[in-house]
mmCIF file of C-alpha atoms and ligand atoms in Angstrom:
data_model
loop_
_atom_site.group_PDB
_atom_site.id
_atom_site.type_symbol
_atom_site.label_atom_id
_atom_site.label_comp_id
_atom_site.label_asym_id
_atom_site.label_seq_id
_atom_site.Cartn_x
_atom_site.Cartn_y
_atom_site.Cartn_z
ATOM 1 C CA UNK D 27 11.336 17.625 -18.088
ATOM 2 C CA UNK D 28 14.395 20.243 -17.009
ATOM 3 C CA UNK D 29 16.167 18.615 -14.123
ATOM 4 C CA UNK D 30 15.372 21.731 -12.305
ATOM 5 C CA UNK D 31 11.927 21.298 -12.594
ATOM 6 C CA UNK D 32 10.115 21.469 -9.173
ATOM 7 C CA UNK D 33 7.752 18.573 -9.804
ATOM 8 C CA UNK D 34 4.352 18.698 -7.801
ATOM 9 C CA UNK D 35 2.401 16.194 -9.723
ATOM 10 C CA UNK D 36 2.152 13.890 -7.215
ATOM 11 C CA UNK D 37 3.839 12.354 -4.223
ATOM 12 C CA UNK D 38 4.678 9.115 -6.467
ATOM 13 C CA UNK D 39 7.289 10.757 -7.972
ATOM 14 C CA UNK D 40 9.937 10.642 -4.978
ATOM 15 C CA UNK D 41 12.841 8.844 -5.741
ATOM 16 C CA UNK D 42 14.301 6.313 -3.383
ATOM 17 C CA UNK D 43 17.242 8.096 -1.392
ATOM 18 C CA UNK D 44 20.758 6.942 -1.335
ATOM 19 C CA UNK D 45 19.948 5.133 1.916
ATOM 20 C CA UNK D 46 17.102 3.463 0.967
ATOM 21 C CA UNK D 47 18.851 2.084 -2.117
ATOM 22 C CA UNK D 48 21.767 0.472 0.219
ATOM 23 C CA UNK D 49 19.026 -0.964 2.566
ATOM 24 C CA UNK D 50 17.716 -2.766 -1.430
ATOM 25 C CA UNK D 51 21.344 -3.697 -2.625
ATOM 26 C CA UNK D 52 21.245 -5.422 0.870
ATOM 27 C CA UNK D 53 18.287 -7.227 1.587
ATOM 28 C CA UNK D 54 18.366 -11.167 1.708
ATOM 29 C CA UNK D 55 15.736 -12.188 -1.262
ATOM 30 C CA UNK D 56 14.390 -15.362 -1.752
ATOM 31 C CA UNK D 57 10.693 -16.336 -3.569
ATOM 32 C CA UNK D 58 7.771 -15.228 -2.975
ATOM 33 C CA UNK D 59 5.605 -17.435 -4.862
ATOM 34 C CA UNK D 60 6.850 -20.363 -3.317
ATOM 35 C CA UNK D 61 6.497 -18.613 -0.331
ATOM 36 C CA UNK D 62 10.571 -18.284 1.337
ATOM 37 C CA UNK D 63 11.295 -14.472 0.127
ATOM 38 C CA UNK D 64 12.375 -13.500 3.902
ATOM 39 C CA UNK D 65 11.957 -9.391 3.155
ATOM 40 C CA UNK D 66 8.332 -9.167 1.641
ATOM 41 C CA UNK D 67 7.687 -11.874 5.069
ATOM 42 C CA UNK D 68 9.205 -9.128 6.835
ATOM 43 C CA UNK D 69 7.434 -6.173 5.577
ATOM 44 C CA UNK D 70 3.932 -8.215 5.636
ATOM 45 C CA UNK D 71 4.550 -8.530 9.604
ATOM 46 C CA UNK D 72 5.701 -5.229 9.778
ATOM 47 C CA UNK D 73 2.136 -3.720 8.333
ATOM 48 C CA UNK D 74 0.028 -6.263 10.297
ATOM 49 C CA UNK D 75 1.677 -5.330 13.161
ATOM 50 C CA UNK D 76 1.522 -1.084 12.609
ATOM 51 C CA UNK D 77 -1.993 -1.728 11.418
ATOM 52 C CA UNK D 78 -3.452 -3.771 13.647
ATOM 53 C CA UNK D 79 -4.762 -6.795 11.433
ATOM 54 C CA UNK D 80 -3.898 -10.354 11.401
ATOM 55 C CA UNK D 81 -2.048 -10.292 8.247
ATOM 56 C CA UNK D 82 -0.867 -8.479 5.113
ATOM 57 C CA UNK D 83 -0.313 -8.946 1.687
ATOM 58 C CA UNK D 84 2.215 -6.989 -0.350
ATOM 59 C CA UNK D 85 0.907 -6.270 -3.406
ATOM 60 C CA UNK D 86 2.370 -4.160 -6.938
ATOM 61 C CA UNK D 87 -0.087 -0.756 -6.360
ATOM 62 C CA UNK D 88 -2.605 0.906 -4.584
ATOM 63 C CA UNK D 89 -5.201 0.053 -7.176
ATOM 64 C CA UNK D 90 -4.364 -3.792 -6.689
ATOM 65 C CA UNK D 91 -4.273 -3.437 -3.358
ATOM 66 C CA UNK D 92 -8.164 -2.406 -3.245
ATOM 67 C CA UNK D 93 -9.344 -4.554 -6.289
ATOM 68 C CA UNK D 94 -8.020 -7.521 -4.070
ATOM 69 C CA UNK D 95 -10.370 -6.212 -0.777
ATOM 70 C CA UNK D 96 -13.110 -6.146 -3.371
ATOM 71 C CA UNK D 97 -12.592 -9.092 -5.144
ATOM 72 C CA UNK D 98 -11.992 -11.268 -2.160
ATOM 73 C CA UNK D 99 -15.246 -9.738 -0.605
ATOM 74 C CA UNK D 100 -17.449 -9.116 -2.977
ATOM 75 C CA UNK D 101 -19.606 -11.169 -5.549
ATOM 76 C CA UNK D 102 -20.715 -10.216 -9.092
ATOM 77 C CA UNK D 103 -23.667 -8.181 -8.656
ATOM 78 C CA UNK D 104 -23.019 -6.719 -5.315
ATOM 79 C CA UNK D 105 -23.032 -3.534 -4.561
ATOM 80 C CA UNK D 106 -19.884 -0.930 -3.305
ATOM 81 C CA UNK D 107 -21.127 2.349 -0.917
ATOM 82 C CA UNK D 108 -18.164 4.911 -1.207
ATOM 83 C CA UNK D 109 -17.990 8.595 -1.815
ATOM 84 C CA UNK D 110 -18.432 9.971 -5.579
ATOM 85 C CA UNK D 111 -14.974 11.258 -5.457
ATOM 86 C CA UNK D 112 -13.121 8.093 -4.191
ATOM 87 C CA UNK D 113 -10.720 6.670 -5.746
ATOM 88 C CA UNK D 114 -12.127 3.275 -6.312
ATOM 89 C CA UNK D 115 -14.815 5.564 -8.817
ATOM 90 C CA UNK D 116 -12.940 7.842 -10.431
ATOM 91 C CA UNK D 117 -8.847 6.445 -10.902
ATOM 92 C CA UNK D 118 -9.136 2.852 -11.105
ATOM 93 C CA UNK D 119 -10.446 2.401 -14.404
ATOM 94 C CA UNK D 120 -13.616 0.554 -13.508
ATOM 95 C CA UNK D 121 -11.954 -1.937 -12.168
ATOM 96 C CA UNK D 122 -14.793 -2.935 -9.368
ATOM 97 C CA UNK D 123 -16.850 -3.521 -12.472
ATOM 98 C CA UNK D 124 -14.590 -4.839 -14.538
ATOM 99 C CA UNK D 125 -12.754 -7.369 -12.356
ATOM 100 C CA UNK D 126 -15.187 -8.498 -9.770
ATOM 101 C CA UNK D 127 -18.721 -7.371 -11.309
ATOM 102 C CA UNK D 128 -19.974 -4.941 -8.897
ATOM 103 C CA UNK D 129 -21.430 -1.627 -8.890
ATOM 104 C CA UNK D 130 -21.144 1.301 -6.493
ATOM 105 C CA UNK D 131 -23.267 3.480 -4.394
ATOM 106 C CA UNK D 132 -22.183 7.010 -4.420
ATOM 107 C CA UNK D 133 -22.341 9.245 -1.348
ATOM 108 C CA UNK D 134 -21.776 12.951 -1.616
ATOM 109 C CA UNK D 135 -20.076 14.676 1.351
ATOM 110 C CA UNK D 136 -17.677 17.698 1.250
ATOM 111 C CA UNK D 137 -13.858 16.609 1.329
ATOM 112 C CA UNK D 138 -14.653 13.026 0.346
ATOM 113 C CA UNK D 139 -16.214 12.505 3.541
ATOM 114 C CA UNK D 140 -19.570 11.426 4.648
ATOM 115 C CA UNK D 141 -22.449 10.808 7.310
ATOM 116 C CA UNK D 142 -23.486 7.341 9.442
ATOM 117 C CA UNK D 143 -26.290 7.987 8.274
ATOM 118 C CA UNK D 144 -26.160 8.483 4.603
ATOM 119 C CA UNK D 145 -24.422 4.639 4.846
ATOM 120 C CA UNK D 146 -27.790 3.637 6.156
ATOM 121 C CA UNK D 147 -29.694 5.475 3.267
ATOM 122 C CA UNK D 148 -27.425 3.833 0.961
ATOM 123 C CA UNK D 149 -28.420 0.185 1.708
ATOM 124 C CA UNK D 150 -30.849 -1.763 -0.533
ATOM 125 C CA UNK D 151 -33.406 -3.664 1.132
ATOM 126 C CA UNK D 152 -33.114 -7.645 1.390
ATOM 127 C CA UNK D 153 -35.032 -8.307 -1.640
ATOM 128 C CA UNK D 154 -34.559 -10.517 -4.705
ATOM 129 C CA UNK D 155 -35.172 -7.318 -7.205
ATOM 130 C CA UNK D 156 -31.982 -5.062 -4.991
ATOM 131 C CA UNK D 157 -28.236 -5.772 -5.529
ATOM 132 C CA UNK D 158 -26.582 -7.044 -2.065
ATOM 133 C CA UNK D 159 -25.101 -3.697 0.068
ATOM 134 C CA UNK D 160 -21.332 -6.177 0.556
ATOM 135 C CA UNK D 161 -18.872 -3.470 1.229
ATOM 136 C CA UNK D 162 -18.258 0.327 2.186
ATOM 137 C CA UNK D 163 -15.148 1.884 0.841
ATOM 138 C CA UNK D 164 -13.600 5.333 2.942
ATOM 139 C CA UNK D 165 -10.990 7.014 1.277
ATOM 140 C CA UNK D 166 -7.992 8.501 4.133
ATOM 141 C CA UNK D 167 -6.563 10.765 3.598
ATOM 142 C CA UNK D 168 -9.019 11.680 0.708
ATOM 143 C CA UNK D 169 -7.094 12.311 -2.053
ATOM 144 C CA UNK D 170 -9.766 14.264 -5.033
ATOM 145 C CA UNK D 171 -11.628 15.628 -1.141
ATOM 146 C CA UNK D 172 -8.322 17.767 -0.526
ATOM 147 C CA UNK D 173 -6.060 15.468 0.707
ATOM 148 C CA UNK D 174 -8.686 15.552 3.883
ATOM 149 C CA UNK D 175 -8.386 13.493 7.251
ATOM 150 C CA UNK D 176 -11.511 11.898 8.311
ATOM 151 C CA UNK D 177 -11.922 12.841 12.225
ATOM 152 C CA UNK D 178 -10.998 9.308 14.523
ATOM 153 C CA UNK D 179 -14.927 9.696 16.196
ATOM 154 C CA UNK D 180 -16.165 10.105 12.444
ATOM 155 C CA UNK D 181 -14.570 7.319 10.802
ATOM 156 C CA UNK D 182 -15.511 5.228 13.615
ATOM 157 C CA UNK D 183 -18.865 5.930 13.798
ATOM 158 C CA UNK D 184 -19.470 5.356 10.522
ATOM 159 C CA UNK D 185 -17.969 2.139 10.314
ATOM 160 C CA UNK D 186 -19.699 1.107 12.947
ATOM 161 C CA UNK D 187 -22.985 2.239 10.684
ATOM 162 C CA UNK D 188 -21.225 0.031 8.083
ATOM 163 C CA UNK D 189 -20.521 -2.801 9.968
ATOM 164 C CA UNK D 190 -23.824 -2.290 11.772
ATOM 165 C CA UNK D 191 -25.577 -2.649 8.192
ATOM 166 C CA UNK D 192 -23.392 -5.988 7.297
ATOM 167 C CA UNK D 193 -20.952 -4.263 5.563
ATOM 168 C CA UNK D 194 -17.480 -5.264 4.957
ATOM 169 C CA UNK D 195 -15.910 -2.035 5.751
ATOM 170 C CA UNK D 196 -12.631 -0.910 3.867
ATOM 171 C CA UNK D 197 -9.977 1.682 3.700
ATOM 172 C CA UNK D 198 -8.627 2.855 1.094
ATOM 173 C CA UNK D 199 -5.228 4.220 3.167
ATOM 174 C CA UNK D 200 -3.221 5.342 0.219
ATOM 175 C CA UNK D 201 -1.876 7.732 2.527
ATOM 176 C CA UNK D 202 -2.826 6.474 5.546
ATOM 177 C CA UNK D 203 0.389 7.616 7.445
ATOM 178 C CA UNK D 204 -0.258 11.225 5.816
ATOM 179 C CA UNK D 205 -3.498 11.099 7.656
ATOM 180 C CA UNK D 206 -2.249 9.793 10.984
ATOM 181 C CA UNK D 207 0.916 12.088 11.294
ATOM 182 C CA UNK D 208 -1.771 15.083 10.406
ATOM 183 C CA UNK D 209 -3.914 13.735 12.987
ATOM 184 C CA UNK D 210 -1.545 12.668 15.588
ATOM 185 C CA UNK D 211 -2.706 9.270 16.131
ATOM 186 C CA UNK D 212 -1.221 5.627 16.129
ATOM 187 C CA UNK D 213 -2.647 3.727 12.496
ATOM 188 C CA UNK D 214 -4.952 1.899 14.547
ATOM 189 C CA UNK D 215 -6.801 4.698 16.015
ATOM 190 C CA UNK D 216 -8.308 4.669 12.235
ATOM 191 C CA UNK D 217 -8.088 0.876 11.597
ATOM 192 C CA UNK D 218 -9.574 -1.026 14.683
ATOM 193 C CA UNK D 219 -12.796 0.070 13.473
ATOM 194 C CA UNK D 220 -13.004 -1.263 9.940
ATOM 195 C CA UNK D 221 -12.174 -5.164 8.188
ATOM 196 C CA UNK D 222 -9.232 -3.827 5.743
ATOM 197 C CA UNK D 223 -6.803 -1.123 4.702
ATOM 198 C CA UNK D 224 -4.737 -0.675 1.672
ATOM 199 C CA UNK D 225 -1.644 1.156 2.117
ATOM 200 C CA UNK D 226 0.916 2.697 -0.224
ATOM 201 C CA UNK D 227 4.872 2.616 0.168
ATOM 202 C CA UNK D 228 5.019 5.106 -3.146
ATOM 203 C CA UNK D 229 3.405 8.052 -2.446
ATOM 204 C CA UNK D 230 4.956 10.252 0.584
ATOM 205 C CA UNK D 231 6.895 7.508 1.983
ATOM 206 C CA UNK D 232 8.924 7.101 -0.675
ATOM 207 C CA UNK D 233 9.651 3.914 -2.082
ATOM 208 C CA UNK D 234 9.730 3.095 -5.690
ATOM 209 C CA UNK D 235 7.041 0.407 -6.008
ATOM 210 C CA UNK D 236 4.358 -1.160 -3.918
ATOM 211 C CA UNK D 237 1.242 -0.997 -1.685
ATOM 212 C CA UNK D 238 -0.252 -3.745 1.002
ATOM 213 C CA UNK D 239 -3.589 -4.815 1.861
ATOM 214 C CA UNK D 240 -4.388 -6.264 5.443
ATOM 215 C CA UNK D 241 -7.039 -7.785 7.401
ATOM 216 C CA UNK D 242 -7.842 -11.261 8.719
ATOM 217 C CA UNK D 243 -5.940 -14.283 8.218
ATOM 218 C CA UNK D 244 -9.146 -15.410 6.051
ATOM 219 C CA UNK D 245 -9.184 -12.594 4.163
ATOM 220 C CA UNK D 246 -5.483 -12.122 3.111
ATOM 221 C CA UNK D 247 -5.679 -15.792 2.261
ATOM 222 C CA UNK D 248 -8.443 -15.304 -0.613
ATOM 223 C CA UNK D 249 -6.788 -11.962 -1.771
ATOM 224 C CA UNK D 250 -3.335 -13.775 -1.977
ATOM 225 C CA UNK D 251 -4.881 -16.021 -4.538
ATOM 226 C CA UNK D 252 -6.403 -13.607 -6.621
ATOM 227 C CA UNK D 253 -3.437 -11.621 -6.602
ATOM 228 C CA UNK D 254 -2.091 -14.574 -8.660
ATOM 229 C CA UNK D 255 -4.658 -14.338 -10.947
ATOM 230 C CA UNK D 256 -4.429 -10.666 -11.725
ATOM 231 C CA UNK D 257 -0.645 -11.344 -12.117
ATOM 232 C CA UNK D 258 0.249 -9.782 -9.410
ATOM 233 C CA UNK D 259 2.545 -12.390 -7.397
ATOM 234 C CA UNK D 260 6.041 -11.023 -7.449
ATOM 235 C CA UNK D 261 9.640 -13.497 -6.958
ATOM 236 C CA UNK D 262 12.438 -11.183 -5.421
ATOM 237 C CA UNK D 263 10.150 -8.954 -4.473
ATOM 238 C CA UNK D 264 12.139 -7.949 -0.985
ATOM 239 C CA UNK D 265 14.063 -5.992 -3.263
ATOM 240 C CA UNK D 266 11.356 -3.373 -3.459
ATOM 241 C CA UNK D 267 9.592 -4.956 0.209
ATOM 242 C CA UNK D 268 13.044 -3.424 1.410
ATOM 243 C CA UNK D 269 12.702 0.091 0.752
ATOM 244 C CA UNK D 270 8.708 -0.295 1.773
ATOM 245 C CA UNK D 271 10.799 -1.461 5.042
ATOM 246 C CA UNK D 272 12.992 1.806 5.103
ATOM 247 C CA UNK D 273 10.284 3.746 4.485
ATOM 248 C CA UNK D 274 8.206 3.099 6.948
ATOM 249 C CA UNK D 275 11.151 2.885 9.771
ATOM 250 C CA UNK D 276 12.696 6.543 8.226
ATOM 251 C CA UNK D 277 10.088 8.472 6.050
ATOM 252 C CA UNK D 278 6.786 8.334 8.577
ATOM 253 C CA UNK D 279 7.584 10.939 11.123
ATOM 254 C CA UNK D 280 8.936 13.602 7.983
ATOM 255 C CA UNK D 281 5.609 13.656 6.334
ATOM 256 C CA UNK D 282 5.020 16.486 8.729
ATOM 257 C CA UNK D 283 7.721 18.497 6.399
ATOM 258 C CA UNK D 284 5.284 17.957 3.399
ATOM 259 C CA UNK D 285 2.359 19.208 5.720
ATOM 260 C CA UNK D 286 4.134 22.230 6.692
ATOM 261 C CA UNK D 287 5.131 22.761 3.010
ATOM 262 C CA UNK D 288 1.790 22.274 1.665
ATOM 263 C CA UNK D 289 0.846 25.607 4.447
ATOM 264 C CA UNK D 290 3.621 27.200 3.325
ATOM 265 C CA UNK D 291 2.548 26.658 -0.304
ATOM 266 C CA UNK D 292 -0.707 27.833 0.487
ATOM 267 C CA UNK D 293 0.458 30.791 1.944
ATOM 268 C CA UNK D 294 1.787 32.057 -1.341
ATOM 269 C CA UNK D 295 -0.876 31.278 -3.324
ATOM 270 C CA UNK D 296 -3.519 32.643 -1.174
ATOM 271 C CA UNK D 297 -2.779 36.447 -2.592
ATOM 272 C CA UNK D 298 -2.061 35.944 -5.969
ATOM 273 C CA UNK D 299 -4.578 37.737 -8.016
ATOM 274 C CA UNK D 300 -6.411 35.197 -10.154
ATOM 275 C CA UNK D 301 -6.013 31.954 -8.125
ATOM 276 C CA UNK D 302 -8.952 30.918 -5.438
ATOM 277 C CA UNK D 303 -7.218 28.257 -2.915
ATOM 278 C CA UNK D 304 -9.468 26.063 -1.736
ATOM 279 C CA UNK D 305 -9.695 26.094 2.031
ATOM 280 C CA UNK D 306 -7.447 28.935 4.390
ATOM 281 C CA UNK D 307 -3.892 28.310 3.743
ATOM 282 C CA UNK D 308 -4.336 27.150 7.716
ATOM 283 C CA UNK D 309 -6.467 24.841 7.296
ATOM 284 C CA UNK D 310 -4.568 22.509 4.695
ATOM 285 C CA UNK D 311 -4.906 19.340 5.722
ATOM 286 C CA UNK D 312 -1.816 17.632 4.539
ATOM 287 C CA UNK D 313 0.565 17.353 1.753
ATOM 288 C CA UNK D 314 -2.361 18.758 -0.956
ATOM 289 C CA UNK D 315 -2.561 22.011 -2.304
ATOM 290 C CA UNK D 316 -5.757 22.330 -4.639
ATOM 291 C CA UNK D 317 -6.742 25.858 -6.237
ATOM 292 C CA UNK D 318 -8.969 27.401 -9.004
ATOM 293 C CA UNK D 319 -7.322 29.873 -11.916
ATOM 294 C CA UNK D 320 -9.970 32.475 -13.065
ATOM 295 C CA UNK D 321 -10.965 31.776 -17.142
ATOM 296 C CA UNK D 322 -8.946 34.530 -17.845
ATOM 297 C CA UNK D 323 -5.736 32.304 -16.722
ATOM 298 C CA UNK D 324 -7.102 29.499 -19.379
ATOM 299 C CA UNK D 325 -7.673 26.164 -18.708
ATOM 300 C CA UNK D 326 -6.126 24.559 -15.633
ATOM 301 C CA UNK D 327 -4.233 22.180 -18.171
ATOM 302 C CA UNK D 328 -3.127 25.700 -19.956
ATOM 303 C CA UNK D 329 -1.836 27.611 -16.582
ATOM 304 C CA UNK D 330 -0.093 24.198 -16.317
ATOM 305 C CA UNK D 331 1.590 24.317 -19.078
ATOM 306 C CA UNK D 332 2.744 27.723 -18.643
ATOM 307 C CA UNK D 333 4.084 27.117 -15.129
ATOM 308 C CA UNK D 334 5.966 24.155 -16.912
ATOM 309 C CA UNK D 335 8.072 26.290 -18.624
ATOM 310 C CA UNK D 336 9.256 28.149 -15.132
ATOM 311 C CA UNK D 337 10.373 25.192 -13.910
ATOM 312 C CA UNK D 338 7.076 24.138 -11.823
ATOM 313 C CA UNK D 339 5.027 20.507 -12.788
ATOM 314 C CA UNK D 340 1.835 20.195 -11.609
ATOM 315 C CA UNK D 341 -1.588 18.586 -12.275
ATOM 316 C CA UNK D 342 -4.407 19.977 -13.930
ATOM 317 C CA UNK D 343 -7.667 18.289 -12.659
ATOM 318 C CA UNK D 344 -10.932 19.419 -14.154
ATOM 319 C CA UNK D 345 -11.290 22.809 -16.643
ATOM 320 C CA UNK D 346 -10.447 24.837 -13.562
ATOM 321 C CA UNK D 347 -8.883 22.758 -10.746
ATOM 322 C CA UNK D 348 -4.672 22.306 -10.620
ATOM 323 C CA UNK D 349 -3.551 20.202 -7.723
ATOM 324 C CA UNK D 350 -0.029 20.131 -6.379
ATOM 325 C CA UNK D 351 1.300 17.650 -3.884
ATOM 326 C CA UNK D 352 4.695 18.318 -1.568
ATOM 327 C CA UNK D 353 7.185 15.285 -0.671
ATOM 328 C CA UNK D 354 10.156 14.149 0.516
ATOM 329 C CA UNK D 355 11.996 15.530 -2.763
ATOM 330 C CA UNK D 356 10.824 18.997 -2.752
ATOM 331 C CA UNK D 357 12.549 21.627 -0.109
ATOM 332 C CA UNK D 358 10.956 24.996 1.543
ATOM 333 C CA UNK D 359 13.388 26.432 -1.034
ATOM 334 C CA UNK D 360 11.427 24.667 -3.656
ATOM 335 C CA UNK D 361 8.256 25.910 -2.363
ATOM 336 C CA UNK D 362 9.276 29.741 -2.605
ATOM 337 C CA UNK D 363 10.404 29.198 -5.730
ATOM 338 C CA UNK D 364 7.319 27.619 -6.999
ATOM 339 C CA UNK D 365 5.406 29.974 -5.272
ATOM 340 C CA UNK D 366 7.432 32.878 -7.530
ATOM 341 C CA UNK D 367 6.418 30.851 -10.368
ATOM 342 C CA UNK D 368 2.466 30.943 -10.005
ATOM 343 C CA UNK D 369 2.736 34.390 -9.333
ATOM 344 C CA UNK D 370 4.451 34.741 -12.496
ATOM 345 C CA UNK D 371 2.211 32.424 -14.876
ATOM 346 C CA UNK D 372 -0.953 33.950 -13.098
ATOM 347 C CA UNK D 373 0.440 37.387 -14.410
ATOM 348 C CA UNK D 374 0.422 35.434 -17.813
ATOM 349 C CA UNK D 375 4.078 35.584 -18.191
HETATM 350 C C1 PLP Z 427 -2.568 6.643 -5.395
HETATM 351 C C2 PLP Z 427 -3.817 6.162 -4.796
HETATM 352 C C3 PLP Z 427 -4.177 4.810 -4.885
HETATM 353 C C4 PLP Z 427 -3.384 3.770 -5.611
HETATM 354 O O1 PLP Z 427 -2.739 4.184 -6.723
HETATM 355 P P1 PLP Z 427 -1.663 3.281 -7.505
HETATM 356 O O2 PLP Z 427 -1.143 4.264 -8.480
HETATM 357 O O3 PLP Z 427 -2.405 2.164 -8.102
HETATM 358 O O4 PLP Z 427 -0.644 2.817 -6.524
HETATM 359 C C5 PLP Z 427 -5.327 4.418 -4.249
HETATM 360 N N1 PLP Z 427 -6.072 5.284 -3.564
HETATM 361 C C6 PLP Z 427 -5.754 6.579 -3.445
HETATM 362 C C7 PLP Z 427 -6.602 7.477 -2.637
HETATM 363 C C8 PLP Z 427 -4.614 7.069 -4.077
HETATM 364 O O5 PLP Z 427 -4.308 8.358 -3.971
#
């Protein structure tokens, strides 16, 4: 790709900055595996602490980070409630299935989000022919939903419908901090109502590598064991625990940049002729901009790869759906120059 390229594929893509690369060169390392690496200790206490749990496990990736809730919860032949778009289904190569046996419940709700009550509709009945209901997934912010915030009173309520049902109830807080700087709250205003969260460090924040999972003491104990077995224990690990430190101390409060962004990108592609945005240019949630090209633009992969070549990346998702994604590498310079180029590829240029 040009090195001019605008690059909207995703919030993983961020680089680490120059100070976040001084605060790796300096961090005291040690091992993790035998349990004295002093930075990933850090960071683990950091996340308890900002998430309110009793511990925290850091862990390579997102996807390990909620295989681990599952496998550590879950036994083969239980059964996962979570919305059809979530993650968990549809981007972690069916790794519920394939790693700790289980199969999922779907719930439909627009913007990845759902009902109480379709959690209680969801749950088998105690009976030796149903699979046991173990564990209810919710996705925030909801990446495939929009890059949507669940209301506080929502995702409360309906993991207290969860927990009410005997569910182990998870989050899946990829980008958690998106979701609380959209929403204005503290991370607990989300958490205190549910048994774990996953969270990543390389999305929006802006570290290279690495996710955690917390929860109880019992709970990060089991999931620290089978993150041996699925190879993910790391050695000098506070190496990349350091910039998952930076991050969270320097790149939290910004995210409200990429929010502001993702309006501003909105606003330019609300007019251009061919392109439906999903949702009032308003109304974006947070650092996601999803849209629609007409058939006579092609395929979404097709008006991708014509925006490609003026200077734009971005992800084609579906026949018709492109998604692009604003972070802590891309400027509101960036943005109107992007913007220019859909305008131009959506003339067929
Ligand atoms: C990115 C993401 C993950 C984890 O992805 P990894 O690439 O494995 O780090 C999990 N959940 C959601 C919603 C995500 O967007």
């Amino acid at each position: 790709m040009a090195p001019t390229t605008i690059d909207l594929r995703s919030d993983t893509v961020t680089r680490p900055t120059p100070a976040m690369r001084e605060a790796m060169m300096a961090a005291p390392l040690g091992d993790d595996v035998l349990g004295d690496e002093p930075t990933v200790q850090a960071l683990e206490a950091k996340v308890a602490a900002l998430l309110g749990k009793d511990a925290a496990l850091f862990v390579p990736s997102g996807t390990m980070a909620n295989q681990l809730a599952i496998r550590a919860v879950c036994e083969h032949g239980d059964e996962i409630v979570a919305h059809r778009d979530s993650h968990i289904i549809q981007y972690e190569t069916g790794a519920p299935a394939a790693l700790s046996g289980c199969m999922i419940a779907s719930l439909e709700g627009p913007g990845g989000l759902f009902e109480p009550s379709q959690v209680r509709a969801a749950i088998r009945p105690k009976d030796q022919h149903a699979p046991v209901s173990r564990m209810l997934v919710l996705e925030n912010t909801h990446n495939k939903g929009g890059g949507t915030v669940w209301p506080v009173e929502r995702l409360s309520a309906v993991a207290a419908e969860g927990r009410a049902c005997g569910l182990h109830v998870h989050i899946d807080g990829a980008r958690l901090m998106n979701a609380c700087v959209a929403a204005g709250v503290a991370p607990t205003a989300f958490t205190s109502s549910v048994d774990s969260v996953s969270l990543c460090f390389s999305k929006g924040l802006g570290a290279p590598v690495g996710s955690a999972l917390a929860g109880s003491t019992a709970l990060i104990q089991r999931a620290r064991r089978f993150r041996k077995m699925f190879g993910g224990a790391m050695r000098q690990s506070g190496i990349l625990a350091a910039a998952a430190i930076h991050a969270l101390d320097h790149h939290v409060a910004r995210l409200a940049d990429d929010h502001a962004n993702a309006r501003r990108l909105a606003h330019l592609v609300a007019g251009i002729p061919g392109i439906s945005l999903e949702g009032a240019p308003d109304a974006i949630p947070t650092n996601m901009v999803f849209f629609t090209v007409a058939p006579a633009l092609g395929s979404s992969q097709e008006f991708c790869a014509r925006l490609a070549r003026h200077g734009v990346a971005a992800i084609g998702m579906g026949t018709s759906r492109v998604r692009m994604v604003t972070h802590l590498d891309v400027t509101a310079a960036d943005i109107d120059r992007a913007g220019a180029a859909i305008a131009a590829a959506a003339r067929g240029a």
